[in-house]
C-alpha cells in the first residue's frame, strides 16, 4: 500500500512569505507527527495529532507555526512570515497507535527561505 | 532532561567489518528505544525497536541492538558491513507518557569502504 506522502517535496520561499506543507498519512493511521530536521541534525519534534485533536504542540518554535488536521486524515503545517532560520526539511510521520507503534515517515519537504 | 547522545557523527568501516554505532540516553523513566536509517532524499525507515521484554532486539538487514539499563545504552551492531549500509543512522527515544513523541540523537553517518 501507499506510504506517507508529502507535498511539495521542495519549496523555495522569500523571507516574509507564508507557506503550507501537506502530509497524507497512511490510511487508518490514528497518530500523525511533524518533525523539523535542520541540515546535519536529527529531527526535532514539532507537534502531534491523535485523529483531529492536536494533543501536543510543545515543539512549535514560534506562533508563526500552525498545524491542523481537521478531518483526522490529511494534515497541513503552515508557517507564516517565513524567516531564514525556518529553512529545514519538514518530516511527517504517521502511526497506527502511540508509544510503541512504529512511526512511518514521509520523504519530507525541503524548505529554503531566501 | 530526557535526551539522546550518539557518539561519533561519522563512522567509517571496511566492507565485511563489524559495524558499531553508539547511542546513550538520559531518562528517569523506562524508555522505548528505536534505531532509524535515512538514505539521501528519503524518509526515515525503522531498523529495530525496544519496548519491553528481551533486551537484545534484532532488526532488518542484519542489524541488532542491546538495551543495557545499567549503562543507559542502546548500541547498534552488524557483524559484517555491506556497501548498501552506507547511510545516516538515528537513535531515538520516547516514553509511555509522551504520546509517541520521539527524541532523536544527532545522527551518525556510516561510510563503508570497499
Coordinates of C-alpha atoms in Angstrom, one line a residue:
Chain A
X1 CA 0.0 0.0 0.0
X2 CA 0.9 3.6 -0.3
X3 CA 3.2 5.1 2.3
X4 CA 3.2 8.6 3.8
X5 CA 3.4 11.3 1.2
X6 CA 4.3 14.9 1.5
X7 CA 4.0 17.8 -0.9
X8 CA 5.6 19.8 -2.2
X9 CA 8.9 17.9 -2.0
X10 CA 10.8 21.2 -2.4
X11 CA 9.7 24.7 -1.6
X12 CA 11.6 28.0 -2.0
X13 CA 10.1 31.0 -0.3
X14 CA 11.2 34.6 0.0
X15 CA 11.5 35.8 3.6
X16 CA 8.2 37.0 4.8
X17 CA 6.1 34.7 2.6
X18 CA 3.6 32.2 4.1
X19 CA 4.0 28.5 3.2
X20 CA 1.8 25.5 3.6
X21 CA 3.2 22.0 3.7
X22 CA 0.9 19.0 3.2
X23 CA 1.1 15.5 4.7
X24 CA -1.0 12.5 3.6
X25 CA -0.7 9.8 6.2
X26 CA -1.2 6.1 5.7
X27 CA -4.9 5.3 5.6
X28 CA -6.2 4.3 9.0
X29 CA -3.3 5.7 11.0
X30 CA -4.6 7.5 14.1
X31 CA -1.5 9.4 15.1
X32 CA 0.4 12.0 13.0
X33 CA 3.6 13.7 13.9
X34 CA 5.5 16.7 12.4
X35 CA 9.3 17.0 12.8
X36 CA 11.8 19.6 11.7
X37 CA 15.2 18.5 10.6
X38 CA 17.9 21.1 10.2
X39 CA 20.9 20.4 8.0
X40 CA 23.2 17.9 9.7
X41 CA 20.9 17.4 12.7
X42 CA 18.5 14.9 13.9
X43 CA 14.8 15.5 13.5
X44 CA 13.1 17.6 16.3
X45 CA 9.5 17.2 17.3
X46 CA 7.1 19.9 16.4
X47 CA 3.6 18.7 17.0
X48 CA 1.4 15.6 17.3
X49 CA -2.2 14.7 16.4
X50 CA -4.4 11.9 17.5
X51 CA -7.2 11.8 14.9
X52 CA -8.2 15.5 14.6
X53 CA -7.1 16.5 18.1
X54 CA -3.8 18.3 18.4
X55 CA -2.5 16.8 21.7
X56 CA 1.0 18.3 21.8
X57 CA 2.3 21.4 20.1
X58 CA 5.2 22.0 22.5
X59 CA 7.8 21.8 19.8
X60 CA 6.4 24.5 17.6
X61 CA 9.2 27.2 17.6
X62 CA 7.0 30.2 17.5
X63 CA 3.4 31.4 16.9
X64 CA 4.3 31.7 13.2
X65 CA 3.9 27.9 13.1
X66 CA 0.5 26.4 12.9
X67 CA -0.7 22.8 12.2
X68 CA -4.1 21.4 11.6
X69 CA -5.7 18.0 10.8
X70 CA -9.4 18.9 10.5
X71 CA -10.8 15.5 9.4
X72 CA -8.3 13.3 11.2
X73 CA -6.5 12.4 8.0
X74 CA -4.5 14.9 5.9
X75 CA -2.5 17.4 7.8
X76 CA -1.1 20.8 6.9
X77 CA 1.8 22.6 8.5
X78 CA 1.6 26.3 7.9
X79 CA 4.4 28.8 8.5
X80 CA 3.6 32.5 8.4
X81 CA 6.1 35.2 7.6
X82 CA 8.9 32.8 6.9
X83 CA 12.4 33.5 8.3
X84 CA 15.8 32.2 7.1
X85 CA 16.0 30.1 10.3
X86 CA 12.9 28.2 9.1
X87 CA 15.0 26.6 6.3
X88 CA 14.9 22.9 7.0
X89 CA 13.4 19.6 6.0
X90 CA 9.9 19.1 7.5
X91 CA 9.1 15.4 8.1
X92 CA 5.7 14.0 8.6
X93 CA 5.2 10.6 10.2
X94 CA 2.1 8.5 11.0
X95 CA 1.4 5.5 13.1
X96 CA -1.5 3.2 13.9
X97 CA -1.2 4.0 17.6
X98 CA 1.1 5.8 20.0
X99 CA 4.1 5.0 22.1
X100 CA 5.3 1.6 20.9
X101 CA 3.9 1.7 17.5
X102 CA 6.2 2.2 14.5
X103 CA 6.1 5.7 13.0
X104 CA 6.2 5.6 9.2
X105 CA 8.0 8.7 7.8
X106 CA 7.3 10.5 4.6
X107 CA 10.2 11.8 2.3
X108 CA 9.9 15.3 3.8
X109 CA 9.6 18.8 2.3
X110 CA 12.8 20.7 2.0
X111 CA 12.0 24.4 2.7
X112 CA 14.6 27.0 1.7
X113 CA 13.9 30.6 2.7
X114 CA 15.9 33.2 0.7
Chain B
X1 CA 16.0 16.3 31.0
X2 CA 15.5 13.5 28.6
X3 CA 18.0 13.3 25.8
X4 CA 19.8 11.0 23.3
X5 CA 23.5 11.2 22.6
X6 CA 25.1 9.4 19.6
X7 CA 28.9 9.2 19.9
X8 CA 30.6 9.9 16.6
X9 CA 29.0 11.9 13.9
X10 CA 30.8 9.9 11.3
X11 CA 31.9 6.3 11.4
X12 CA 33.9 4.6 8.6
X13 CA 34.3 0.8 8.3
X14 CA 35.6 -1.5 5.6
X15 CA 33.2 -3.9 3.8
X16 CA 32.9 -7.0 5.8
X17 CA 33.9 -5.4 9.1
X18 CA 31.9 -5.0 12.3
X19 CA 29.6 -2.0 12.5
X20 CA 29.1 -0.4 15.9
X21 CA 27.1 2.7 16.3
X22 CA 26.8 4.1 19.8
X23 CA 23.7 5.5 21.5
X24 CA 23.2 6.6 25.1
X25 CA 20.1 8.1 26.6
X26 CA 19.2 10.1 29.6
X27 CA 16.0 9.5 31.4
X28 CA 14.5 8.8 34.9
X29 CA 11.7 6.6 33.5
X30 CA 11.8 3.5 31.4
X31 CA 12.5 4.3 27.7
X32 CA 11.2 3.0 24.5
X33 CA 14.2 2.9 22.1
X34 CA 14.5 3.0 18.3
X35 CA 17.1 3.0 15.5
X36 CA 16.2 4.6 12.2
X37 CA 18.1 4.7 9.0
X38 CA 17.9 7.6 6.5
X39 CA 19.1 7.3 2.9
X40 CA 19.7 10.5 0.9
X41 CA 16.5 12.3 0.0
X42 CA 14.4 9.7 1.7
X43 CA 12.4 9.5 4.9
X44 CA 13.5 7.6 7.9
X45 CA 13.0 3.8 8.0
X46 CA 12.7 1.9 11.2
X47 CA 15.6 -0.7 11.7
X48 CA 14.5 -2.0 15.1
X49 CA 12.9 -1.1 18.4
X50 CA 13.0 -2.0 22.1
X51 CA 9.8 -1.5 24.1
X52 CA 9.7 -4.3 26.7
X53 CA 10.9 -7.8 27.1
X54 CA 14.1 -9.2 25.6
X55 CA 16.9 -6.7 25.7
X56 CA 18.6 -7.9 22.6
X57 CA 16.5 -7.0 19.6
X58 CA 17.0 -8.0 16.0
X59 CA 16.0 -5.8 13.1
X60 CA 16.1 -5.6 9.4
X61 CA 19.2 -6.0 7.2
X62 CA 21.1 -8.0 9.8
X63 CA 21.2 -5.2 12.4
X64 CA 20.7 -5.8 16.1
X65 CA 20.9 -3.7 19.3
X66 CA 21.0 -4.4 23.0
X67 CA 19.3 -2.4 25.7
X68 CA 21.6 -2.1 28.7
X69 CA 19.7 -0.3 31.5
X70 CA 22.8 -0.1 33.8
X71 CA 24.7 1.7 31.0
X72 CA 21.8 3.7 29.7
X73 CA 22.8 2.5 26.2
X74 CA 21.3 1.1 23.1
X75 CA 24.2 0.5 20.7
X76 CA 23.5 -0.7 17.1
X77 CA 25.7 -3.5 15.6
X78 CA 26.0 -5.6 12.5
X79 CA 28.6 -8.3 12.2
X80 CA 29.6 -7.6 8.5
X81 CA 29.1 -4.3 6.7
X82 CA 27.8 -4.1 3.2
X83 CA 28.3 -1.2 0.8
X84 CA 24.5 -0.8 0.9
X85 CA 24.6 0.0 4.6
X86 CA 26.1 3.5 3.9
X87 CA 23.6 5.9 5.2
X88 CA 22.7 8.2 8.2
X89 CA 21.6 6.4 11.3
X90 CA 19.5 7.9 14.1
X91 CA 18.8 6.7 17.6
X92 CA 15.6 7.8 19.1
X93 CA 13.7 7.5 22.5
X94 CA 10.2 8.0 23.7
X95 CA 8.4 7.3 26.9
X96 CA 5.0 6.0 27.9
X97 CA 3.7 9.4 28.8
X98 CA 4.9 11.2 25.7
X99 CA 2.2 10.1 23.2
X100 CA 4.9 8.7 20.9
X101 CA 6.9 11.9 20.5
X102 CA 10.4 10.8 19.5
X103 CA 13.5 12.5 20.8
X104 CA 16.3 11.9 18.2
X105 CA 20.1 11.9 18.5
X106 CA 22.2 14.0 16.2
X107 CA 22.8 11.1 13.8
X108 CA 25.8 9.1 12.7
X109 CA 26.9 8.9 9.1
X110 CA 28.2 5.5 8.2
X111 CA 30.6 5.1 5.4
X112 CA 31.6 1.7 4.0
X113 CA 34.9 1.3 2.2
X114 CA 35.4 -1.4 -0.5

